[in-house]
Amino acid sequence: MSSRAIAPTPPGAAGLSPEAQESLQLIAEGITAIAGFGVAAIGLVRDDHLEMVAVAGSPQARRELVGRRTPLHLLTTELEVADDWGLLKFVPHERLRSDVETWGWVPTLEPVDSPDAWHPLDMLTAPLLDADGAMRGLVSIDLPDDGRRPGPDRRRLLERYAAQASRAVLRALEREELEEQVRLAGTARRVVRRASRQRTLSRILEESGEALVEGFRALGMWIQTFDEDGLGTGAIHATDGTTVVLPEAIVRIAERSAREAWEAQETVVVARGLLRDRLSDAEREEIVDLLDSIDVGSILFVPIGVGPECLGNLVLTRSHHGASWTDTEASAALDIGHDLGTAILNVRAFEREHRLVKELQALDQYKGQLIATLAHELKNPLTSIVGYLEMLEGEDVHGAVEQALSAMDRGARRMVRVIDDLLLLSKVGDPGNPVIPQPVDLGAVAADVIDLTSVAAQKRSISVHVEAPAYPVLASGDPHELDRVLSNLVSNAVKYSDPGRSVALRLAQDGEEVVVECCDEGFGISAEDQEKLFTEFFRSTNPVAVAQPGTGLGLAIVARIVARHGGRIELDSELGRGSTFRVRLPAATSFPTGG
């Protein structure tokens, strides 16, 4: 387990800033200066305790009281029997119900010889109530200058002082809370801004951990995430990059508590002596013992989730001498739990997508290897069959035997073409076989392609022509593969055009790209077919197109070659109105040399 601090600023008593601490100390000193009492103390309500934050008039009292936490139930029990002096509450020592020396400060004082003498155990306080009537703190005064309990006139004067002090303390607390809200809002913005850009949980921690520790004045932090199966067996990560190893029982407690806290939309503070949580006594003791073992005094336990789903928990830690967690901090932390939940959900979606892409890539690679292996295995016996058929061409055979040999030859040669296409498809789809680019004159390639397809075009009375600028159109790529792109596009255009139509192959340069357009007046392609047109072995659903022989590999080969050259292919087509295939490729900057 690790809970490393990232240079936090040590908080003052009760989590107050140094400025607020100084302000309350000045108020306490002002009370002793004008109220006629030797000691004044201010305590603030934190959780179920009253924590002393400012003491004036006695260095000894200040040393003993500042930071001391008194259970609220002890104070409320004493105040139940107090004399009501307006804003002031006076509890004479003879009515005290508990041993005040165990939780308060008792001065060394010899009472004067008078019926109204002040006793060292007398208690005079002014509860600090907010606008809703909730007690926010307590002002206590002790050691009257004249050694006597205040009479009616002095009580009225003290009540005015108490009212002024109450307003001053509440204003200081309101100012502190506003500053704390602004500070924590800034922390939340930093966490959201940094976490939302990350793609792994470790990066979320790395980017947001420092902001969380600094913003919440924490000793350190860790995050536990639940696995996608919801079992809560995910890793636990600390701010120092280490994986936190918690006892199995603690993990299960945290798992259950996170779901309960998320459902209730609340945070949980766990510390020794604090009972405001959903834990059993045994569970609380187990957790507190663990915190003691790593020198952590308290934790703010924050559920993380999105919508109804709890995704984990965030734990912020403070030392034994650290300040109490405030309601403002708890509320801000819960909001951050929502933000972190969204970030974690995004990370999971990204990881699933990345995993799926890798699986698809592996599957595609396996498919390519399988196709290449099968093609190679089939090509050898087919080569023998074609060779023997060629030998039989010179033999004197007639009738049915001649027809059979001719059908066998056509079938074998068709299979050879399919296998050659499969081998080429495997080659251009292999990431381990990159393109070695060189300048390619597409005009020369187009002329060769037109020459090779002229026979098939003439048989169908289709005219094929090239439209190109006077200057060379140079693409950057592999000349043999680009030759195959143009050849497949033109042969398809001829195959799927009605007799008497025309096919145009247009070349142009567009900035840093060259553009090849193959335009026909053929059958056209439906919108439904266009979605799958470049898929291996896809054949059109158009009965007229299906009647033409083909393997469904030509355009798949074109698409792969174009993609591996860093280009793109576009299609404009409509049934009955022909098609235009537009290929954009990187342009070359120099003229090809050599053969």
Coordinates of C-alpha atoms in Angstrom, one line a residue:
M1 CA 0.0 0.0 0.0
S2 CA 1.1 3.5 -0.7
S3 CA -0.3 6.9 0.1
R4 CA 2.4 9.3 -0.8
A5 CA 1.9 13.1 -0.4
I6 CA 2.5 15.4 -3.3
A7 CA 3.9 18.5 -1.5
P8 CA 0.6 19.5 0.1
T9 CA 0.3 22.7 2.1
P10 CA -0.1 21.8 5.8
P11 CA -3.7 22.8 6.8
G12 CA -4.4 24.8 9.9
A13 CA -6.7 23.7 12.7
A14 CA -10.1 22.4 11.5
G15 CA -8.8 22.7 7.9
L16 CA -8.7 26.5 8.1
S17 CA -6.4 28.6 5.9
P18 CA -3.7 30.6 7.7
E19 CA -5.7 33.7 6.9
A20 CA -8.9 32.4 8.5
Q21 CA -6.9 31.1 11.5
E22 CA -5.3 34.5 12.1
S23 CA -8.7 36.2 11.7
L24 CA -10.3 34.0 14.4
Q25 CA -7.3 34.5 16.7
L26 CA -7.7 38.3 16.4
I27 CA -11.4 38.0 17.3
A28 CA -10.5 35.9 20.4
E29 CA -7.9 38.5 21.4
G30 CA -10.4 41.3 20.9
I31 CA -12.8 39.5 23.3
T32 CA -10.2 39.4 26.1
A33 CA -9.3 43.0 25.5
I34 CA -12.9 44.4 26.0
A35 CA -14.9 41.8 27.9
G36 CA -13.0 41.9 31.1
F37 CA -12.1 38.2 31.0
G38 CA -8.6 36.7 31.0
V39 CA -9.1 33.9 28.5
A40 CA -11.3 33.6 25.4
A41 CA -11.5 30.5 23.1
I42 CA -13.3 29.8 19.8
G43 CA -14.2 26.4 18.7
L44 CA -15.8 25.2 15.4
V45 CA -18.1 22.3 14.8
R46 CA -16.4 19.6 12.7
D47 CA -18.3 16.3 12.2
D48 CA -19.5 15.2 15.7
H49 CA -16.9 17.2 17.5
L50 CA -16.1 20.8 18.5
E51 CA -12.5 21.6 17.6
M52 CA -10.7 24.5 19.3
V53 CA -9.1 26.8 16.7
A54 CA -8.2 30.0 18.5
V55 CA -7.3 30.8 22.2
A56 CA -6.3 34.2 23.6
G57 CA -5.1 35.4 27.0
S58 CA -3.2 32.4 28.2
P59 CA -0.2 30.8 26.4
Q60 CA -0.7 27.6 28.5
A61 CA -4.4 27.4 27.6
R62 CA -3.6 27.9 23.9
R63 CA -1.0 25.1 23.9
E64 CA -3.4 22.8 25.6
L65 CA -6.6 23.6 23.7
V66 CA -5.8 24.5 20.0
G67 CA -6.6 21.4 18.0
R68 CA -8.4 19.6 20.8
R69 CA -11.6 17.9 19.7
T70 CA -14.4 17.5 22.1
P71 CA -17.4 15.3 21.3
L72 CA -20.4 17.4 20.8
H73 CA -22.7 15.2 22.8
L74 CA -20.6 16.2 26.0
L75 CA -21.1 19.9 25.3
T76 CA -24.8 19.6 24.5
T77 CA -25.3 17.6 27.7
E78 CA -23.8 20.3 29.8
L79 CA -25.7 23.1 28.0
E80 CA -29.0 21.4 28.7
V81 CA -28.6 22.5 32.4
A82 CA -27.2 26.0 31.6
D83 CA -28.7 29.3 32.8
D84 CA -30.0 31.1 29.7
W85 CA -28.4 34.6 29.6
G86 CA -29.7 35.5 26.1
L87 CA -26.9 34.7 23.7
L88 CA -24.8 33.4 26.6
K89 CA -25.1 30.1 28.4
F90 CA -23.7 29.8 31.9
V91 CA -23.2 26.4 33.6
P92 CA -22.2 26.7 37.3
H93 CA -19.7 24.1 38.4
E94 CA -22.1 22.4 40.7
R95 CA -24.4 21.4 37.8
L96 CA -21.7 19.9 35.6
R97 CA -22.6 16.4 34.6
S98 CA -19.2 15.2 33.3
D99 CA -15.5 15.4 34.3
V100 CA -14.7 18.6 32.5
E101 CA -11.0 18.1 33.1
T102 CA -11.0 15.2 30.6
W103 CA -12.1 17.4 27.7
G104 CA -11.7 21.0 28.7
W105 CA -9.1 23.4 30.2
V106 CA -9.3 24.2 33.9
P107 CA -7.3 27.3 35.1
T108 CA -5.4 27.4 38.3
L109 CA -7.6 29.8 40.3
E110 CA -8.3 30.4 44.0
P111 CA -11.9 31.6 44.2
V112 CA -12.4 35.0 46.0
D113 CA -14.3 35.0 49.3
S114 CA -17.7 36.0 48.0
P115 CA -21.1 34.2 47.3
D116 CA -20.8 35.1 43.6
A117 CA -17.1 34.0 43.3
W118 CA -16.1 32.5 40.0
H119 CA -15.1 28.9 40.3
P120 CA -12.4 27.3 38.1
L121 CA -15.0 24.8 36.7
D122 CA -17.6 27.4 35.9
M123 CA -18.4 27.5 32.1
L124 CA -19.6 30.6 30.2
T125 CA -20.2 30.2 26.5
A126 CA -21.9 31.7 23.5
P127 CA -23.1 29.2 20.9
L128 CA -22.5 30.4 17.3
L129 CA -25.7 29.8 15.3
D130 CA -26.1 30.3 11.6
A131 CA -29.2 31.6 9.8
D132 CA -30.8 28.1 10.0
G133 CA -30.2 27.8 13.7
A134 CA -27.5 25.2 13.4
M135 CA -24.6 25.5 15.8
R136 CA -21.4 26.3 13.9
G137 CA -19.2 26.9 16.8
L138 CA -18.8 28.1 20.4
V139 CA -17.1 31.1 22.0
S140 CA -16.0 30.4 25.6
I141 CA -14.7 32.9 28.1
D142 CA -13.0 32.3 31.5
L143 CA -11.1 34.0 34.3
P144 CA -13.1 37.3 35.0
D145 CA -10.9 40.2 36.0
D146 CA -12.8 40.7 39.3
G147 CA -13.0 37.0 40.1
R148 CA -16.8 37.1 40.2
R149 CA -19.7 35.7 38.2
P150 CA -21.2 38.4 36.0
G151 CA -24.2 40.3 37.4
P152 CA -27.2 41.5 35.3
D153 CA -25.5 44.7 34.1
R154 CA -22.3 42.9 33.1
R155 CA -24.3 40.2 31.4
R156 CA -26.0 42.7 29.1
L157 CA -22.6 44.1 28.2
L158 CA -21.2 40.6 27.6
E159 CA -24.2 39.8 25.4
R160 CA -23.4 42.7 23.2
Y161 CA -19.8 41.5 22.9
A162 CA -21.0 38.0 22.2
A163 CA -23.3 39.2 19.4
Q164 CA -20.4 41.2 17.8
A165 CA -18.1 38.2 18.2
S166 CA -20.7 35.8 16.8
R167 CA -21.2 38.0 13.7
A168 CA -17.4 38.3 13.2
V169 CA -16.8 34.6 13.5
L170 CA -19.7 33.6 11.2
R171 CA -18.5 36.2 8.6
A172 CA -15.0 34.8 8.8
L173 CA -16.4 31.2 8.4
E174 CA -18.6 32.3 5.4
R175 CA -15.6 34.0 3.8
E176 CA -13.5 30.9 4.4
E177 CA -16.2 28.6 3.0
L178 CA -16.5 30.8 -0.1
E179 CA -12.8 30.7 -0.7
E180 CA -12.8 27.0 -0.2
Q181 CA -15.6 26.6 -2.7
V182 CA -13.7 28.6 -5.2
R183 CA -10.5 26.7 -4.5
L184 CA -12.2 23.3 -4.9
A185 CA -14.1 24.4 -8.0
G186 CA -10.7 25.2 -9.5
T187 CA -9.5 21.8 -8.5
A188 CA -12.5 20.2 -10.1
R189 CA -11.9 22.1 -13.3
R190 CA -8.3 21.0 -13.4
V191 CA -9.2 17.4 -12.7
V192 CA -11.9 17.3 -15.4
R193 CA -9.7 19.1 -18.0
R194 CA -6.8 16.7 -17.4
A195 CA -8.7 13.5 -16.9
S196 CA -11.1 13.8 -19.9
R197 CA -8.1 13.9 -22.3
Q198 CA -6.6 10.6 -21.1
R199 CA -6.9 7.2 -22.6
T200 CA -5.6 5.0 -19.7
L201 CA -6.4 5.0 -16.0
S202 CA -2.7 5.4 -15.2
R203 CA -2.6 8.6 -17.2
I204 CA -5.8 9.9 -15.5
L205 CA -4.1 9.3 -12.1
E206 CA -0.9 10.9 -13.3
E207 CA -2.6 14.0 -14.7
S208 CA -5.3 14.5 -11.9
G209 CA -3.5 13.1 -8.8
E210 CA -1.4 16.2 -8.1
A211 CA -4.4 18.5 -8.5
L212 CA -6.6 16.3 -6.2
V213 CA -3.9 16.1 -3.4
E214 CA -3.1 19.8 -3.6
G215 CA -6.7 21.0 -4.0
F216 CA -8.0 18.9 -1.0
R217 CA -4.8 19.4 1.1
A218 CA -4.5 15.7 1.3
L219 CA -1.6 13.5 2.3
G220 CA -2.1 11.3 -0.7
M221 CA -4.7 9.4 -2.6
W222 CA -5.6 6.1 -4.4
I223 CA -8.3 4.9 -6.7
Q224 CA -9.9 1.5 -6.8
T225 CA -11.7 0.6 -10.0
F226 CA -14.2 -2.2 -10.4
D227 CA -13.9 -4.6 -13.4
E228 CA -16.4 -4.4 -16.1
D229 CA -18.1 -7.5 -14.7
G230 CA -18.9 -5.4 -11.7
L231 CA -17.1 -7.7 -9.2
G232 CA -14.8 -5.0 -7.9
T233 CA -11.6 -7.0 -8.5
G234 CA -9.9 -4.2 -10.5
A235 CA -6.5 -2.8 -9.6
I236 CA -6.0 -0.1 -6.9
H237 CA -3.6 2.7 -8.0
A238 CA -1.8 5.2 -5.8
T239 CA -0.6 8.7 -6.7
D240 CA 3.0 7.5 -6.8
G241 CA 2.3 5.1 -9.6
T242 CA 2.5 2.0 -7.4
T243 CA -0.3 -0.6 -7.2
V244 CA -1.8 -0.6 -3.8
V245 CA -2.3 -4.0 -2.2
L246 CA -5.1 -4.1 0.3
P247 CA -6.2 -7.0 2.4
E248 CA -9.1 -8.9 0.8
A249 CA -11.5 -8.1 3.6
I250 CA -10.8 -4.3 3.2
V251 CA -11.3 -4.6 -0.6
R252 CA -14.7 -6.1 0.0
I253 CA -15.7 -3.5 2.6
A254 CA -14.6 -0.7 0.2
E255 CA -16.5 -2.4 -2.6
R256 CA -19.8 -2.6 -0.7
S257 CA -19.4 0.8 0.8
A258 CA -18.7 2.4 -2.6
R259 CA -22.0 1.0 -4.0
E260 CA -23.9 2.1 -0.9
A261 CA -22.4 5.5 -1.0
W262 CA -23.0 5.9 -4.7
E263 CA -26.7 4.9 -4.3
A264 CA -27.0 7.4 -1.5
Q265 CA -24.9 10.0 -3.4
E266 CA -22.7 10.7 -0.4
T267 CA -19.1 10.5 0.7
V268 CA -17.8 8.8 3.9
V269 CA -15.2 10.0 6.4
V270 CA -13.4 7.2 8.3
A271 CA -11.2 8.1 11.3
R272 CA -10.6 6.8 14.8
G273 CA -13.4 7.9 17.2
L274 CA -15.7 9.0 14.3
L275 CA -19.0 7.1 14.1
R276 CA -20.7 8.8 11.2
D277 CA -20.3 6.1 8.6
R278 CA -22.1 2.9 7.4
L279 CA -19.5 0.5 8.9
S280 CA -20.0 -2.0 11.7
D281 CA -17.7 -1.6 14.7
A282 CA -15.6 -4.5 13.6
E283 CA -15.2 -3.1 10.1
R284 CA -14.4 0.4 11.3
E285 CA -11.8 -1.0 13.7
E286 CA -10.2 -3.0 10.9
I287 CA -9.9 0.0 8.6
V288 CA -8.7 2.3 11.3
D289 CA -6.0 -0.2 12.3
L290 CA -4.9 -0.3 8.7
L291 CA -4.8 3.5 8.5
D292 CA -2.7 3.6 11.7
S293 CA -0.3 1.1 10.1
I294 CA 0.4 3.4 7.2
D295 CA 0.4 6.6 9.3
V296 CA -2.9 7.9 8.0
G297 CA -5.3 9.6 10.4
S298 CA -8.4 9.9 8.3
I299 CA -9.8 9.2 4.8
L300 CA -12.4 10.8 2.7
F301 CA -14.0 7.9 0.8
V302 CA -15.6 9.0 -2.4
P303 CA -17.7 6.8 -4.7
I304 CA -17.0 7.0 -8.5
G305 CA -19.7 6.3 -11.0
V306 CA -21.9 7.3 -13.9
G307 CA -25.7 7.2 -13.8
P308 CA -26.8 4.2 -11.7
E309 CA -23.5 2.4 -12.1
C310 CA -20.7 2.5 -9.5
L311 CA -17.3 2.1 -11.1
G312 CA -15.0 2.3 -8.1
N313 CA -13.9 4.7 -5.4
L314 CA -11.5 7.5 -4.7
V315 CA -9.7 7.7 -1.3
L316 CA -8.1 10.9 -0.1
T317 CA -5.9 10.6 3.0
R318 CA -4.8 13.0 5.8
S319 CA -2.4 12.5 8.6
H320 CA -3.2 12.1 12.3
H321 CA -2.6 15.8 12.8
G322 CA -4.4 16.8 9.7
A323 CA -7.6 18.9 9.6
S324 CA -11.1 17.4 9.6
W325 CA -12.9 17.0 6.3
T326 CA -15.4 19.7 5.7
D327 CA -18.9 19.4 4.1
T328 CA -17.7 21.7 1.3
E329 CA -14.8 19.3 0.6
A330 CA -17.1 16.3 0.7
S331 CA -19.6 17.9 -1.8
A332 CA -16.8 18.9 -4.2
A333 CA -15.2 15.4 -4.0
L334 CA -18.6 13.8 -4.8
D335 CA -18.8 16.0 -7.9
I336 CA -15.3 14.9 -8.9
G337 CA -16.4 11.3 -8.4
H338 CA -19.0 11.9 -11.2
D339 CA -16.4 13.5 -13.4
L340 CA -13.9 10.7 -12.8
G341 CA -16.6 8.1 -13.5
T342 CA -17.2 9.7 -16.9
A343 CA -13.4 9.7 -17.6
I344 CA -13.1 6.0 -16.6
L345 CA -16.1 5.0 -18.7
N346 CA -14.4 6.8 -21.7
V347 CA -11.2 4.9 -21.0
R348 CA -13.0 1.6 -20.9
A349 CA -14.7 2.4 -24.2
F350 CA -11.4 3.4 -25.8
E351 CA -9.7 0.3 -24.4
R352 CA -12.5 -1.9 -25.7
E353 CA -12.3 -0.2 -29.1
H354 CA -8.5 -0.6 -29.1
R355 CA -8.8 -4.2 -28.1
L356 CA -11.3 -4.9 -30.8
V357 CA -9.2 -3.1 -33.5
K358 CA -6.2 -5.3 -32.5
E359 CA -8.4 -8.4 -32.6
L360 CA -9.7 -7.4 -36.1
Q361 CA -6.2 -6.7 -37.3
A362 CA -5.0 -10.1 -36.0
L363 CA -8.0 -11.7 -37.7
D364 CA -7.3 -9.9 -40.9
Q365 CA -3.7 -10.9 -40.8
Y366 CA -4.6 -14.5 -40.2
K367 CA -7.1 -14.3 -43.1
G368 CA -4.4 -13.0 -45.4
Q369 CA -2.0 -15.7 -44.3
L370 CA -4.7 -18.3 -44.8
I371 CA -5.5 -17.0 -48.3
A372 CA -1.8 -16.8 -49.3
T373 CA -1.2 -20.4 -48.0
L374 CA -4.2 -21.8 -49.8
A375 CA -3.4 -19.9 -53.0
H376 CA 0.2 -21.3 -53.0
E377 CA -1.0 -24.8 -52.3
L378 CA -3.5 -24.6 -55.2
K379 CA -1.2 -22.9 -57.7
N380 CA 1.3 -25.7 -57.9
P381 CA -1.1 -28.5 -59.0
L382 CA -3.0 -26.0 -61.3
T383 CA 0.3 -25.1 -63.0
S384 CA 0.8 -28.9 -63.7
I385 CA -2.8 -29.2 -65.0
V386 CA -2.4 -26.2 -67.3
G387 CA 0.9 -27.5 -68.5
Y388 CA -0.5 -31.0 -69.4
L389 CA -3.5 -29.4 -71.1
E390 CA -1.1 -27.4 -73.3
M391 CA 0.7 -30.6 -74.2
L392 CA -2.5 -32.2 -75.2
E393 CA -3.4 -29.3 -77.6
G394 CA -1.0 -30.9 -80.2
E395 CA -2.7 -34.3 -80.0
D396 CA -5.2 -35.5 -82.5
V397 CA -8.4 -35.5 -80.5
H398 CA -11.9 -34.8 -81.7
G399 CA -15.5 -34.5 -80.6
A400 CA -16.4 -34.8 -76.9
V401 CA -12.8 -35.2 -75.8
E402 CA -11.8 -31.9 -77.5
Q403 CA -14.7 -30.1 -75.9
A404 CA -13.8 -31.6 -72.5
L405 CA -10.2 -30.5 -72.8
S406 CA -11.3 -27.0 -73.8
A407 CA -13.6 -26.7 -70.8
M408 CA -10.9 -28.0 -68.5
D409 CA -8.5 -25.4 -69.9
R410 CA -10.9 -22.6 -69.5
G411 CA -11.7 -23.6 -65.9
A412 CA -8.1 -24.1 -65.0
R413 CA -7.0 -20.7 -66.4
R414 CA -9.9 -19.0 -64.5
M415 CA -8.7 -20.7 -61.3
V416 CA -5.2 -19.4 -62.0
R417 CA -6.5 -15.9 -62.4
V418 CA -8.4 -16.2 -59.1
I419 CA -5.3 -17.5 -57.3
D420 CA -3.2 -14.8 -58.7
D421 CA -5.7 -12.2 -57.4
L422 CA -5.7 -13.9 -54.0
L423 CA -1.9 -13.8 -53.9
L424 CA -1.9 -10.1 -54.9
L425 CA -4.7 -9.3 -52.3
S426 CA -2.6 -11.0 -49.6
K427 CA 0.5 -9.1 -50.7
V428 CA -1.0 -5.6 -50.7
G429 CA -2.8 -6.3 -47.4
D430 CA 0.4 -7.4 -45.6
P431 CA 1.7 -4.6 -43.2
G432 CA 5.1 -6.2 -43.3
N433 CA 5.3 -5.5 -47.1
P434 CA 5.4 -1.7 -47.3
V435 CA 5.3 0.3 -50.5
I436 CA 8.7 1.5 -51.7
P437 CA 7.6 4.7 -53.5
Q438 CA 9.0 6.1 -56.7
P439 CA 7.7 8.5 -59.3
V440 CA 5.3 6.8 -61.7
D441 CA 4.1 8.4 -64.9
L442 CA 0.4 7.6 -64.9
G443 CA 0.1 8.6 -68.6
A444 CA 2.4 5.8 -69.6
V445 CA 0.6 3.4 -67.3
A446 CA -2.8 4.4 -68.8
A447 CA -1.5 3.9 -72.4
D448 CA -0.4 0.3 -71.5
V449 CA -3.7 -0.4 -69.8
I450 CA -5.8 0.9 -72.8
D451 CA -3.7 -1.2 -75.1
L452 CA -4.2 -4.4 -73.1
T453 CA -8.0 -3.9 -72.8
S454 CA -8.4 -2.9 -76.4
V455 CA -9.3 -6.4 -77.6
A456 CA -12.0 -6.9 -75.0
A457 CA -13.3 -3.4 -75.7
Q458 CA -13.5 -4.0 -79.5
K459 CA -15.4 -7.2 -79.0
R460 CA -18.1 -5.2 -77.2
S461 CA -17.8 -2.1 -79.5
I462 CA -16.8 0.0 -76.6
S463 CA -14.5 2.9 -77.1
V464 CA -11.8 3.6 -74.4
H465 CA -9.8 6.8 -74.4
V466 CA -7.4 8.7 -72.1
E467 CA -7.9 12.4 -71.2
A468 CA -4.6 13.8 -69.7
P469 CA -2.8 17.1 -69.6
A470 CA 0.2 17.8 -71.9
Y471 CA 2.6 17.5 -68.9
P472 CA 3.4 14.2 -67.1
V473 CA 1.1 13.3 -64.2
L474 CA 3.4 11.7 -61.7
A475 CA 2.2 9.7 -58.7
S476 CA 4.4 8.5 -55.9
G477 CA 4.1 4.7 -55.5
D478 CA 4.8 1.2 -56.8
P479 CA 4.5 1.2 -60.6
H480 CA 3.2 -2.4 -60.8
E481 CA 0.5 -1.9 -58.2
L482 CA -0.6 1.4 -59.7
D483 CA -0.8 -0.4 -63.1
R484 CA -3.1 -2.9 -61.5
V485 CA -5.3 -0.2 -60.1
L486 CA -5.9 1.4 -63.5
S487 CA -6.1 -2.0 -65.2
N488 CA -8.8 -3.3 -62.8
L489 CA -10.9 0.0 -63.1
V490 CA -10.8 0.1 -66.9
S491 CA -11.5 -3.7 -67.3
N492 CA -14.5 -3.4 -64.9
A493 CA -15.8 -0.4 -66.8
V494 CA -15.6 -2.3 -70.1
K495 CA -17.1 -5.4 -68.6
Y496 CA -20.1 -3.6 -67.0
S497 CA -20.9 -1.3 -70.0
D498 CA -23.5 -1.9 -72.7
P499 CA -22.1 -2.4 -76.3
G500 CA -21.6 0.9 -78.1
R501 CA -20.9 2.9 -75.0
S502 CA -17.6 4.7 -74.1
V503 CA -15.1 4.6 -71.2
A504 CA -12.9 7.6 -70.3
L505 CA -9.8 7.4 -68.2
R506 CA -8.9 11.0 -67.0
L507 CA -5.7 12.1 -65.3
A508 CA -5.1 15.4 -63.5
Q509 CA -2.9 17.0 -60.8
D510 CA -4.6 18.7 -57.9
G511 CA -2.1 20.4 -55.6
E512 CA -0.1 17.7 -53.8
E513 CA -2.3 14.9 -55.2
V514 CA -2.9 13.3 -58.6
V515 CA -6.4 12.4 -59.5
V516 CA -7.4 9.4 -61.7
E517 CA -11.0 9.1 -62.8
C518 CA -12.5 6.1 -64.7
C519 CA -15.9 7.1 -66.1
D520 CA -18.3 4.7 -67.8
E521 CA -21.8 4.7 -69.2
G522 CA -22.6 1.3 -67.8
F523 CA -25.2 -0.4 -65.5
G524 CA -24.5 1.8 -62.5
I525 CA -24.4 0.6 -58.9
S526 CA -27.1 0.8 -56.3
A527 CA -26.6 2.7 -53.0
E528 CA -27.0 -0.6 -51.1
D529 CA -24.2 -2.3 -53.2
Q530 CA -21.9 0.7 -52.9
E531 CA -21.6 0.1 -49.1
K532 CA -20.0 -3.3 -49.7
L533 CA -18.4 -2.7 -53.1
F534 CA -14.8 -2.9 -51.9
T535 CA -15.2 -6.0 -49.8
E536 CA -13.5 -9.2 -50.8
F537 CA -15.6 -11.6 -52.9
F538 CA -18.6 -9.2 -53.0
R539 CA -20.7 -9.5 -56.1
S540 CA -23.4 -7.0 -57.1
T541 CA -27.1 -7.8 -56.4
N542 CA -27.9 -6.5 -59.9
P543 CA -28.8 -9.5 -62.0
V544 CA -27.3 -7.9 -65.2
A545 CA -24.0 -7.4 -63.4
V546 CA -24.0 -10.9 -61.8
A547 CA -24.3 -12.4 -65.3
Q548 CA -20.8 -11.1 -66.1
P549 CA -17.9 -13.4 -65.0
G550 CA -15.8 -12.2 -62.0
T551 CA -14.3 -13.2 -58.7
G552 CA -15.3 -10.1 -56.6
L553 CA -11.7 -9.4 -55.9
G554 CA -10.8 -6.7 -58.4
L555 CA -12.1 -3.6 -56.5
A556 CA -11.0 -5.0 -53.2
I557 CA -7.5 -5.1 -54.6
V558 CA -7.9 -1.6 -55.9
A559 CA -9.0 -0.3 -52.5
R560 CA -6.1 -2.0 -50.7
I561 CA -3.5 -0.7 -53.1
V562 CA -4.9 2.8 -52.9
A563 CA -5.0 2.7 -49.0
R564 CA -1.5 1.5 -48.7
H565 CA -0.3 4.3 -51.0
G566 CA -1.8 6.8 -48.6
G567 CA -4.6 7.7 -51.1
R568 CA -8.4 7.4 -51.1
I569 CA -11.0 6.2 -53.5
E570 CA -14.4 7.8 -54.2
L571 CA -17.4 6.6 -56.2
D572 CA -20.2 8.5 -57.9
S573 CA -22.8 6.1 -59.3
E574 CA -26.5 5.6 -59.9
L575 CA -28.4 2.7 -61.4
G576 CA -28.8 3.1 -65.1
R577 CA -26.6 6.2 -65.3
G578 CA -23.0 4.7 -65.2
S579 CA -20.2 5.1 -62.6
T580 CA -17.2 7.3 -61.9
F581 CA -14.4 5.9 -59.8
R582 CA -12.1 8.7 -58.5
V583 CA -8.7 7.8 -57.1
R584 CA -6.6 10.3 -55.3
L585 CA -2.9 9.5 -54.7
P586 CA 0.1 11.4 -53.4
A587 CA 1.9 13.3 -56.2
A588 CA 5.6 12.7 -57.0
T589 CA 7.9 15.7 -57.4
S590 CA 10.4 14.3 -60.0
F591 CA 10.2 12.4 -63.3
P592 CA 10.8 8.6 -63.2
T593 CA 14.1 7.3 -64.3
G594 CA 15.3 4.0 -65.6
G595 CA 13.5 1.3 -67.7

